[in-house]
Structure formats: structure tokens, C-alpha cells
């Protein structure tokens, strides 16, 4: 079994005071957990705060997006080295909110993936279908197109680099995000297995190693059933990552699974 990974996506929440309270609770609540990995993806202005508080802990931090360019006239954008300058090891990419609200596409998300790995960041690439696509039976078609965009963008050297950086994928059905409706463990397993097969088409060893997270109304009460599925390697947590006790409880569940 792959080592579990829990990632909190704070989205556009928090302020300097509430972050400090939350991060201090996480440091305290997670410090004795050694059998899984923990990450918080905070809004960019708080990266230095995350670095200052987390740098000697077992909690890593990351950004919620990155631009594909190294520098230039891209007002409001953040380059990959700007995240690594603040000690980020991870970055979320292709989140459905980026796709639907900010019009990012498979093409731009894949270009960002490429730029992220070239800067040494571990990408967490999000895929998932909308409710209409789900109801039309298009889940695998959509997920395949999102996965294949990344696979097609990376050349052999970049693919090797992505493996070395332990690239992560996340299945986040759009209909489950913030809705209180969680995918059933069986549905998540089918899609995660499908995603792993998609990676295996490119490289079988990589497919065995890559962690695939589930996201979408993940809470402490449903984490155990989801994490028990063989292809669910942890979670990408939105709302519940803002509640210290809830996030710690999810991390504690992940920590119970032994790596083999
Ligand atoms: P919720 O956990 O709030 O449903 O959000 C999931 C998500 O979008 C994480 O990236």
C-alpha cells in the first residue's frame, strides 16, 4: 500500500490571526503522526507565515495554483520559483474552481504542471466531472481527457522528473465539492482505478507508485470508508481543512494505514 497523503486546500479563506491559531493546532495535533504525509495549501500571501510556523514540523505547505511562465508581464500571476522561494514543496493544479471560474483548460493546467515540475514542485493535479457529465455517464471520458492532457504534455525526461517528485493526482467530482454529497467509496475506487490505468498506459511502475487522492465533502465521518479502498491514497480536503479538530481527525485516520 502507498503511504497516505492528506492535503488541506484552504481556498480563499483565513487571515493572519486565524491562520496562526489553526496552524498551531495542527502542529500540536499532528506532531506524533509518522505514517502518512500532511500538507496545507494556503493562499499565497500567507506562504511566509506557513513557512515560519511549519518549517520544523511534519506538515508541508504548498500553493493553490501557479503560472506556467517563469516571469514577465502577467499581472496577478505567480511563477513557480516564487512558490519554492517560500519553501513550498507542493502545488495544486487544475482545480475545478480554476477551470470553471477562471477559465483554465486542460492545456493551461498541463502547461502549469510542466512548469511546476521543472521548478521542483510536486504537482497535485485535480480532475473530475460535473454533475451533468456524471449523469450523462461521461465520468471516464472527462477524467481520461484531463489525465491524457498531462500525459501528452510531458516528454520522457519530464515524465521521469514527475515520478521523481512523486506527482499526485486528485479525483474531485465537481458535484461533491462543497455540496455535502460525498462520492461512495465504490464509485471513488472505480474512478481511481481507471486513473491509475491511464498512468499505466504511459508507465506501469509509475502507476503503482503515484498517489491518487479523493476530494469532495471529505470529512472524518466518511474518511475511513474511502481510505480503505485500494486505489484511494488519501484526501484533498476543502471545508474540513479549516476546522482543526476535523482535519486532525482525518489525518489520524490516514495515519492508521501501514505502508507495505
Ligand atoms: P470540500 O472538501 O469543501 O468539498 O472541497 C473539496 C475541494 O475542492 C478540495 O480541493
PDB file of C-alpha atoms and ligand atoms in Angstrom:
ATOM      1  CA  UNK A   1       0.000   0.000   0.000  1.00  0.00           C
ATOM      2  CA  UNK A   2       1.212   3.521  -0.793  1.00  0.00           C
ATOM      3  CA  UNK A   3       1.792   5.937   2.065  1.00  0.00           C
ATOM      4  CA  UNK A   4      -1.332   8.014   2.558  1.00  0.00           C
ATOM      5  CA  UNK A   5      -1.320  11.753   1.890  1.00  0.00           C
ATOM      6  CA  UNK A   6      -3.746  14.327   3.263  1.00  0.00           C
ATOM      7  CA  UNK A   7      -3.816  17.782   1.698  1.00  0.00           C
ATOM      8  CA  UNK A   8      -5.812  20.707   3.048  1.00  0.00           C
ATOM      9  CA  UNK A   9      -6.944  23.205   0.426  1.00  0.00           C
ATOM     10  CA  UNK A  10      -7.810  26.364   2.307  1.00  0.00           C
ATOM     11  CA  UNK A  11      -9.094  28.035  -0.879  1.00  0.00           C
ATOM     12  CA  UNK A  12      -9.689  31.782  -0.256  1.00  0.00           C
ATOM     13  CA  UNK A  13     -10.120  31.551   3.497  1.00  0.00           C
ATOM     14  CA  UNK A  14      -8.212  32.744   6.504  1.00  0.00           C
ATOM     15  CA  UNK A  15      -6.462  35.787   7.875  1.00  0.00           C
ATOM     16  CA  UNK A  16      -3.200  36.247   9.686  1.00  0.00           C
ATOM     17  CA  UNK A  17      -4.696  35.625  13.110  1.00  0.00           C
ATOM     18  CA  UNK A  18      -6.991  32.689  12.329  1.00  0.00           C
ATOM     19  CA  UNK A  19      -4.203  31.023  10.320  1.00  0.00           C
ATOM     20  CA  UNK A  20      -1.915  31.176  13.292  1.00  0.00           C
ATOM     21  CA  UNK A  21      -4.499  29.599  15.557  1.00  0.00           C
ATOM     22  CA  UNK A  22      -5.291  26.871  13.014  1.00  0.00           C
ATOM     23  CA  UNK A  23      -1.658  26.060  12.171  1.00  0.00           C
ATOM     24  CA  UNK A  24      -0.660  25.893  15.828  1.00  0.00           C
ATOM     25  CA  UNK A  25      -3.495  23.441  16.482  1.00  0.00           C
ATOM     26  CA  UNK A  26      -2.391  21.325  13.510  1.00  0.00           C
ATOM     27  CA  UNK A  27       1.229  21.320  14.653  1.00  0.00           C
ATOM     28  CA  UNK A  28       0.133  20.124  18.071  1.00  0.00           C
ATOM     29  CA  UNK A  29      -2.415  17.624  16.751  1.00  0.00           C
ATOM     30  CA  UNK A  30      -0.222  16.015  14.093  1.00  0.00           C
ATOM     31  CA  UNK A  31       3.241  16.058  15.624  1.00  0.00           C
ATOM     32  CA  UNK A  32       3.165  12.424  16.733  1.00  0.00           C
ATOM     33  CA  UNK A  33       1.904  11.028  13.413  1.00  0.00           C
ATOM     34  CA  UNK A  34       4.635   9.393  11.343  1.00  0.00           C
ATOM     35  CA  UNK A  35       2.878   7.047   8.972  1.00  0.00           C
ATOM     36  CA  UNK A  36       1.313   9.414   6.447  1.00  0.00           C
ATOM     37  CA  UNK A  37       2.129  12.778   4.834  1.00  0.00           C
ATOM     38  CA  UNK A  38       0.349  16.075   5.582  1.00  0.00           C
ATOM     39  CA  UNK A  39       0.185  19.254   3.536  1.00  0.00           C
ATOM     40  CA  UNK A  40      -1.673  22.570   3.692  1.00  0.00           C
ATOM     41  CA  UNK A  41      -2.165  24.665   0.549  1.00  0.00           C
ATOM     42  CA  UNK A  42      -2.642  28.227   1.740  1.00  0.00           C
ATOM     43  CA  UNK A  43      -3.408  31.489  -0.097  1.00  0.00           C
ATOM     44  CA  UNK A  44      -0.192  32.988  -1.499  1.00  0.00           C
ATOM     45  CA  UNK A  45       0.037  35.981   0.888  1.00  0.00           C
ATOM     46  CA  UNK A  46       0.297  33.548   3.809  1.00  0.00           C
ATOM     47  CA  UNK A  47       3.105  31.380   2.445  1.00  0.00           C
ATOM     48  CA  UNK A  48       5.712  33.100   4.591  1.00  0.00           C
ATOM     49  CA  UNK A  49       3.504  32.614   7.637  1.00  0.00           C
ATOM     50  CA  UNK A  50       3.144  28.917   6.773  1.00  0.00           C
ATOM     51  CA  UNK A  51       6.901  28.625   6.296  1.00  0.00           C
ATOM     52  CA  UNK A  52       7.674  30.361   9.589  1.00  0.00           C
ATOM     53  CA  UNK A  53       5.305  28.168  11.580  1.00  0.00           C
ATOM     54  CA  UNK A  54       5.720  24.840   9.781  1.00  0.00           C
ATOM     55  CA  UNK A  55       9.356  24.638   8.773  1.00  0.00           C
ATOM     56  CA  UNK A  56      10.437  22.302  11.567  1.00  0.00           C
ATOM     57  CA  UNK A  57       7.270  20.224  11.651  1.00  0.00           C
ATOM     58  CA  UNK A  58       5.925  17.173   9.813  1.00  0.00           C
ATOM     59  CA  UNK A  59       3.463  19.388   7.881  1.00  0.00           C
ATOM     60  CA  UNK A  60       4.476  20.576   4.398  1.00  0.00           C
ATOM     61  CA  UNK A  61       2.888  23.537   2.623  1.00  0.00           C
ATOM     62  CA  UNK A  62       2.094  24.491  -0.928  1.00  0.00           C
ATOM     63  CA  UNK A  63       0.351  26.874  -3.278  1.00  0.00           C
ATOM     64  CA  UNK A  64      -3.103  26.567  -4.780  1.00  0.00           C
ATOM     65  CA  UNK A  65      -2.028  27.298  -8.347  1.00  0.00           C
ATOM     66  CA  UNK A  66       0.952  28.528 -10.317  1.00  0.00           C
ATOM     67  CA  UNK A  67       1.524  30.216 -13.644  1.00  0.00           C
ATOM     68  CA  UNK A  68       3.307  28.416 -16.465  1.00  0.00           C
ATOM     69  CA  UNK A  69       5.649  31.339 -17.190  1.00  0.00           C
ATOM     70  CA  UNK A  70       8.895  31.994 -15.358  1.00  0.00           C
ATOM     71  CA  UNK A  71       8.446  35.753 -15.278  1.00  0.00           C
ATOM     72  CA  UNK A  72       7.007  38.611 -17.299  1.00  0.00           C
ATOM     73  CA  UNK A  73       4.056  40.911 -17.755  1.00  0.00           C
ATOM     74  CA  UNK A  74       1.410  38.641 -16.216  1.00  0.00           C
ATOM     75  CA  UNK A  75      -0.290  40.865 -13.669  1.00  0.00           C
ATOM     76  CA  UNK A  76      -1.591  38.929 -10.703  1.00  0.00           C
ATOM     77  CA  UNK A  77       0.190  35.706 -11.607  1.00  0.00           C
ATOM     78  CA  UNK A  78       2.728  33.795  -9.536  1.00  0.00           C
ATOM     79  CA  UNK A  79       5.706  31.952 -11.040  1.00  0.00           C
ATOM     80  CA  UNK A  80       6.880  28.519  -9.849  1.00  0.00           C
ATOM     81  CA  UNK A  81      10.121  29.821  -8.329  1.00  0.00           C
ATOM     82  CA  UNK A  82       8.075  32.265  -6.231  1.00  0.00           C
ATOM     83  CA  UNK A  83       6.477  29.282  -4.511  1.00  0.00           C
ATOM     84  CA  UNK A  84       9.787  27.490  -3.984  1.00  0.00           C
ATOM     85  CA  UNK A  85      11.283  30.734  -2.634  1.00  0.00           C
ATOM     86  CA  UNK A  86       8.791  30.364   0.211  1.00  0.00           C
ATOM     87  CA  UNK A  87       9.600  26.720   0.820  1.00  0.00           C
ATOM     88  CA  UNK A  88       6.593  25.220  -0.949  1.00  0.00           C
ATOM     89  CA  UNK A  89       7.024  21.616  -1.947  1.00  0.00           C
ATOM     90  CA  UNK A  90       3.545  21.121  -3.436  1.00  0.00           C
ATOM     91  CA  UNK A  91       1.170  22.963  -5.724  1.00  0.00           C
ATOM     92  CA  UNK A  92      -2.462  22.273  -6.640  1.00  0.00           C
ATOM     93  CA  UNK A  93      -3.190  22.419 -10.355  1.00  0.00           C
ATOM     94  CA  UNK A  94      -6.294  22.180 -12.492  1.00  0.00           C
ATOM     95  CA  UNK A  95      -8.698  22.537  -9.576  1.00  0.00           C
ATOM     96  CA  UNK A  96     -12.280  22.612 -10.833  1.00  0.00           C
ATOM     97  CA  UNK A  97     -12.733  26.117  -9.394  1.00  0.00           C
ATOM     98  CA  UNK A  98      -9.784  27.274 -11.501  1.00  0.00           C
ATOM     99  CA  UNK A  99     -11.316  25.571 -14.520  1.00  0.00           C
ATOM    100  CA  UNK A 100     -14.895  26.781 -14.077  1.00  0.00           C
ATOM    101  CA  UNK A 101     -14.434  30.250 -12.559  1.00  0.00           C
ATOM    102  CA  UNK A 102     -11.114  31.277 -14.082  1.00  0.00           C
ATOM    103  CA  UNK A 103     -11.487  29.502 -17.433  1.00  0.00           C
ATOM    104  CA  UNK A 104      -8.403  27.327 -17.155  1.00  0.00           C
ATOM    105  CA  UNK A 105      -8.278  24.475 -19.617  1.00  0.00           C
ATOM    106  CA  UNK A 106      -6.599  21.095 -19.911  1.00  0.00           C
ATOM    107  CA  UNK A 107      -3.954  22.845 -21.982  1.00  0.00           C
ATOM    108  CA  UNK A 108      -3.114  25.578 -19.471  1.00  0.00           C
ATOM    109  CA  UNK A 109      -3.346  23.222 -16.495  1.00  0.00           C
ATOM    110  CA  UNK A 110      -0.922  20.827 -18.211  1.00  0.00           C
ATOM    111  CA  UNK A 111       1.483  23.650 -19.068  1.00  0.00           C
ATOM    112  CA  UNK A 112       1.418  24.617 -15.394  1.00  0.00           C
ATOM    113  CA  UNK A 113       2.125  21.017 -14.435  1.00  0.00           C
ATOM    114  CA  UNK A 114       5.174  21.070 -16.691  1.00  0.00           C
ATOM    115  CA  UNK A 115       6.400  24.398 -15.273  1.00  0.00           C
ATOM    116  CA  UNK A 116       5.820  23.206 -11.702  1.00  0.00           C
ATOM    117  CA  UNK A 117       7.918  20.041 -12.018  1.00  0.00           C
ATOM    118  CA  UNK A 118      10.689  21.915 -13.799  1.00  0.00           C
ATOM    119  CA  UNK A 119      10.871  24.159 -10.720  1.00  0.00           C
ATOM    120  CA  UNK A 120      10.971  21.117  -8.405  1.00  0.00           C
ATOM    121  CA  UNK A 121       7.402  21.394  -7.126  1.00  0.00           C
ATOM    122  CA  UNK A 122       5.284  18.294  -6.608  1.00  0.00           C
ATOM    123  CA  UNK A 123       2.075  18.813  -8.563  1.00  0.00           C
ATOM    124  CA  UNK A 124      -1.312  17.735  -7.249  1.00  0.00           C
ATOM    125  CA  UNK A 125      -3.310  17.611 -10.444  1.00  0.00           C
ATOM    126  CA  UNK A 126      -7.087  17.691  -9.994  1.00  0.00           C
ATOM    127  CA  UNK A 127      -9.585  16.040 -12.304  1.00  0.00           C
ATOM    128  CA  UNK A 128     -13.297  15.336 -12.082  1.00  0.00           C
ATOM    129  CA  UNK A 129     -16.630  15.526 -13.821  1.00  0.00           C
ATOM    130  CA  UNK A 130     -19.558  17.903 -13.323  1.00  0.00           C
ATOM    131  CA  UNK A 131     -22.973  16.676 -12.241  1.00  0.00           C
ATOM    132  CA  UNK A 132     -24.315  16.899 -15.796  1.00  0.00           C
ATOM    133  CA  UNK A 133     -21.355  14.883 -17.096  1.00  0.00           C
ATOM    134  CA  UNK A 134     -21.797  12.381 -14.288  1.00  0.00           C
ATOM    135  CA  UNK A 135     -25.492  11.969 -15.033  1.00  0.00           C
ATOM    136  CA  UNK A 136     -24.744  11.564 -18.729  1.00  0.00           C
ATOM    137  CA  UNK A 137     -22.359   8.694 -17.939  1.00  0.00           C
ATOM    138  CA  UNK A 138     -19.339  10.689 -19.078  1.00  0.00           C
ATOM    139  CA  UNK A 139     -17.173  10.425 -15.947  1.00  0.00           C
ATOM    140  CA  UNK A 140     -14.462   8.286 -17.526  1.00  0.00           C
ATOM    141  CA  UNK A 141     -14.447  10.283 -20.770  1.00  0.00           C
ATOM    142  CA  UNK A 142     -13.877  13.527 -18.879  1.00  0.00           C
ATOM    143  CA  UNK A 143     -11.330  12.138 -16.456  1.00  0.00           C
ATOM    144  CA  UNK A 144      -9.435  10.471 -19.307  1.00  0.00           C
ATOM    145  CA  UNK A 145      -9.253  13.722 -21.271  1.00  0.00           C
ATOM    146  CA  UNK A 146      -7.930  15.581 -18.218  1.00  0.00           C
ATOM    147  CA  UNK A 147      -5.335  12.910 -17.404  1.00  0.00           C
ATOM    148  CA  UNK A 148      -4.267  12.444 -21.009  1.00  0.00           C
ATOM    149  CA  UNK A 149      -3.641  16.175 -21.414  1.00  0.00           C
ATOM    150  CA  UNK A 150      -0.903  15.928 -18.790  1.00  0.00           C
ATOM    151  CA  UNK A 151       0.487  12.687 -20.190  1.00  0.00           C
ATOM    152  CA  UNK A 152       0.688  14.219 -23.670  1.00  0.00           C
ATOM    153  CA  UNK A 153       2.425  17.375 -22.439  1.00  0.00           C
ATOM    154  CA  UNK A 154       5.320  15.669 -20.656  1.00  0.00           C
ATOM    155  CA  UNK A 155       8.262  14.351 -22.647  1.00  0.00           C
ATOM    156  CA  UNK A 156      10.212  11.340 -21.353  1.00  0.00           C
ATOM    157  CA  UNK A 157      12.594  13.403 -19.210  1.00  0.00           C
ATOM    158  CA  UNK A 158       9.754  15.403 -17.716  1.00  0.00           C
ATOM    159  CA  UNK A 159       7.740  12.280 -17.013  1.00  0.00           C
ATOM    160  CA  UNK A 160      10.753  10.823 -15.199  1.00  0.00           C
ATOM    161  CA  UNK A 161      11.080  14.059 -13.244  1.00  0.00           C
ATOM    162  CA  UNK A 162       7.389  13.985 -12.320  1.00  0.00           C
ATOM    163  CA  UNK A 163       7.843  10.438 -10.981  1.00  0.00           C
ATOM    164  CA  UNK A 164      10.905  11.512  -9.038  1.00  0.00           C
ATOM    165  CA  UNK A 165       8.919  14.375  -7.494  1.00  0.00           C
ATOM    166  CA  UNK A 166       6.133  11.949  -6.534  1.00  0.00           C
ATOM    167  CA  UNK A 167       3.466  13.625  -8.631  1.00  0.00           C
ATOM    168  CA  UNK A 168      -0.023  13.342  -7.192  1.00  0.00           C
ATOM    169  CA  UNK A 169      -3.436  13.207  -8.857  1.00  0.00           C
ATOM    170  CA  UNK A 170      -6.726  14.025  -7.179  1.00  0.00           C
ATOM    171  CA  UNK A 171     -10.168  12.866  -8.191  1.00  0.00           C
ATOM    172  CA  UNK A 172     -12.594  15.597  -7.223  1.00  0.00           C
ATOM    173  CA  UNK A 173     -16.061  15.068  -8.670  1.00  0.00           C
ATOM    174  CA  UNK A 174     -17.367  18.626  -9.081  1.00  0.00           C
ATOM    175  CA  UNK A 175     -20.782  17.603  -7.748  1.00  0.00           C
ATOM    176  CA  UNK A 176     -19.190  16.529  -4.466  1.00  0.00           C
ATOM    177  CA  UNK A 177     -17.187  19.703  -3.832  1.00  0.00           C
ATOM    178  CA  UNK A 178     -18.679  21.791  -1.036  1.00  0.00           C
ATOM    179  CA  UNK A 179     -22.039  20.089  -1.554  1.00  0.00           C
ATOM    180  CA  UNK A 180     -22.067  17.689   1.385  1.00  0.00           C
ATOM    181  CA  UNK A 181     -22.522  14.868  -1.151  1.00  0.00           C
ATOM    182  CA  UNK A 182     -19.549  12.535  -0.995  1.00  0.00           C
ATOM    183  CA  UNK A 183     -18.818  10.010  -3.721  1.00  0.00           C
ATOM    184  CA  UNK A 184     -19.412   6.476  -2.496  1.00  0.00           C
ATOM    185  CA  UNK A 185     -16.225   4.539  -1.761  1.00  0.00           C
ATOM    186  CA  UNK A 186     -17.147   2.149  -4.580  1.00  0.00           C
ATOM    187  CA  UNK A 187     -17.532   4.982  -7.106  1.00  0.00           C
ATOM    188  CA  UNK A 188     -14.255   6.567  -5.972  1.00  0.00           C
ATOM    189  CA  UNK A 189     -12.469   3.217  -6.277  1.00  0.00           C
ATOM    190  CA  UNK A 190     -13.727   2.667  -9.843  1.00  0.00           C
ATOM    191  CA  UNK A 191     -12.559   6.113 -10.963  1.00  0.00           C
ATOM    192  CA  UNK A 192      -9.229   5.958  -9.095  1.00  0.00           C
ATOM    193  CA  UNK A 193      -8.528   2.557 -10.637  1.00  0.00           C
ATOM    194  CA  UNK A 194      -9.376   3.962 -14.044  1.00  0.00           C
ATOM    195  CA  UNK A 195      -6.979   6.876 -13.429  1.00  0.00           C
ATOM    196  CA  UNK A 196      -4.210   4.518 -12.379  1.00  0.00           C
ATOM    197  CA  UNK A 197      -4.699   2.537 -15.568  1.00  0.00           C
ATOM    198  CA  UNK A 198      -4.406   5.747 -17.532  1.00  0.00           C
ATOM    199  CA  UNK A 199      -0.981   6.361 -15.978  1.00  0.00           C
ATOM    200  CA  UNK A 200      -0.042   2.707 -16.541  1.00  0.00           C
ATOM    201  CA  UNK A 201      -0.508   3.211 -20.278  1.00  0.00           C
ATOM    202  CA  UNK A 202       2.485   5.516 -20.060  1.00  0.00           C
ATOM    203  CA  UNK A 203       4.475   3.729 -17.379  1.00  0.00           C
ATOM    204  CA  UNK A 204       3.400   0.742 -15.291  1.00  0.00           C
ATOM    205  CA  UNK A 205       5.869   1.287 -12.456  1.00  0.00           C
ATOM    206  CA  UNK A 206       4.847   4.923 -12.125  1.00  0.00           C
ATOM    207  CA  UNK A 207       1.206   3.909 -11.960  1.00  0.00           C
ATOM    208  CA  UNK A 208       1.905   1.682  -8.961  1.00  0.00           C
ATOM    209  CA  UNK A 209       3.687   4.496  -7.169  1.00  0.00           C
ATOM    210  CA  UNK A 210       1.530   7.545  -7.918  1.00  0.00           C
ATOM    211  CA  UNK A 211      -0.795   8.643  -5.146  1.00  0.00           C
ATOM    212  CA  UNK A 212      -4.365   9.394  -6.150  1.00  0.00           C
ATOM    213  CA  UNK A 213      -6.364  11.422  -3.633  1.00  0.00           C
ATOM    214  CA  UNK A 214     -10.105  11.721  -3.264  1.00  0.00           C
ATOM    215  CA  UNK A 215     -11.648  15.172  -2.747  1.00  0.00           C
ATOM    216  CA  UNK A 216     -15.224  16.370  -2.347  1.00  0.00           C
ATOM    217  CA  UNK A 217     -17.001  16.739   1.005  1.00  0.00           C
ATOM    218  CA  UNK A 218     -14.397  14.556   2.663  1.00  0.00           C
ATOM    219  CA  UNK A 219     -14.948  14.544   6.441  1.00  0.00           C
ATOM    220  CA  UNK A 220     -13.757  12.492   9.393  1.00  0.00           C
ATOM    221  CA  UNK A 221     -17.020  10.523   9.271  1.00  0.00           C
ATOM    222  CA  UNK A 222     -16.529   9.254   5.714  1.00  0.00           C
ATOM    223  CA  UNK A 223     -12.707   9.162   5.527  1.00  0.00           C
ATOM    224  CA  UNK A 224     -12.243   5.622   6.784  1.00  0.00           C
ATOM    225  CA  UNK A 225     -14.529   4.032   4.190  1.00  0.00           C
ATOM    226  CA  UNK A 226     -12.869   5.970   1.372  1.00  0.00           C
ATOM    227  CA  UNK A 227      -9.295   5.380   2.545  1.00  0.00           C
ATOM    228  CA  UNK A 228      -9.948   1.640   2.794  1.00  0.00           C
ATOM    229  CA  UNK A 229     -10.327   1.448  -0.969  1.00  0.00           C
ATOM    230  CA  UNK A 230      -7.180   0.036  -2.596  1.00  0.00           C
ATOM    231  CA  UNK A 231      -6.670   2.900  -5.034  1.00  0.00           C
ATOM    232  CA  UNK A 232      -7.592   5.775  -2.699  1.00  0.00           C
ATOM    233  CA  UNK A 233      -4.300   7.049  -1.316  1.00  0.00           C
ATOM    234  CA  UNK A 234      -5.596   9.862   0.845  1.00  0.00           C
ATOM    235  CA  UNK A 235      -7.641  13.006   0.547  1.00  0.00           C
ATOM    236  CA  UNK A 236      -7.790  16.556  -0.729  1.00  0.00           C
ATOM    237  CA  UNK A 237      -9.825  18.370   1.881  1.00  0.00           C
ATOM    238  CA  UNK A 238     -11.573  21.727   1.436  1.00  0.00           C
ATOM    239  CA  UNK A 239     -14.023  22.916   4.090  1.00  0.00           C
ATOM    240  CA  UNK A 240     -12.949  20.395   6.721  1.00  0.00           C
ATOM    241  CA  UNK A 241      -9.326  21.563   6.452  1.00  0.00           C
ATOM    242  CA  UNK A 242     -10.341  24.858   8.068  1.00  0.00           C
ATOM    243  CA  UNK A 243     -11.556  23.072  11.195  1.00  0.00           C
ATOM    244  CA  UNK A 244      -8.567  21.920  13.207  1.00  0.00           C
ATOM    245  CA  UNK A 245     -10.272  19.033  15.006  1.00  0.00           C
ATOM    246  CA  UNK A 246     -11.876  17.721  11.838  1.00  0.00           C
ATOM    247  CA  UNK A 247      -8.676  17.926   9.786  1.00  0.00           C
ATOM    248  CA  UNK A 248      -6.631  16.302  12.545  1.00  0.00           C
ATOM    249  CA  UNK A 249      -9.204  13.514  12.791  1.00  0.00           C
ATOM    250  CA  UNK A 250      -8.913  12.859   9.028  1.00  0.00           C
ATOM    251  CA  UNK A 251      -5.108  12.827   9.310  1.00  0.00           C
ATOM    252  CA  UNK A 252      -5.265  10.405  12.214  1.00  0.00           C
ATOM    253  CA  UNK A 253      -7.385   8.014  10.168  1.00  0.00           C
ATOM    254  CA  UNK A 254      -4.858   8.196   7.300  1.00  0.00           C
ATOM    255  CA  UNK A 255      -2.033   7.551   9.729  1.00  0.00           C
ATOM    256  CA  UNK A 256      -3.502   4.171  10.693  1.00  0.00           C
ATOM    257  CA  UNK A 257      -2.740   2.597   7.333  1.00  0.00           C
ATOM    258  CA  UNK A 258       0.572   0.884   7.193  1.00  0.00           C
ATOM    259  CA  UNK A 259       2.832   1.273   4.247  1.00  0.00           C
ATOM    260  CA  UNK A 260       3.799  -2.063   2.708  1.00  0.00           C
TER     261      UNK A 260
HETATM  262  P1  LIG B   1     -14.772  20.369   0.088  1.00  0.00           P
HETATM  263  O1  LIG B   1     -13.984  19.418   0.961  1.00  0.00           O
HETATM  264  O2  LIG B   1     -15.142  21.632   0.796  1.00  0.00           O
HETATM  265  O3  LIG B   1     -15.918  19.686  -0.584  1.00  0.00           O
HETATM  266  O4  LIG B   1     -13.770  20.857  -1.076  1.00  0.00           O
HETATM  267  C1  LIG B   1     -13.069  19.911  -1.800  1.00  0.00           C
HETATM  268  C2  LIG B   1     -12.052  20.602  -2.617  1.00  0.00           C
HETATM  269  O5  LIG B   1     -12.374  21.297  -3.564  1.00  0.00           O
HETATM  270  C3  LIG B   1     -10.639  20.442  -2.236  1.00  0.00           C
HETATM  271  O6  LIG B   1      -9.781  20.889  -3.228  1.00  0.00           O
END
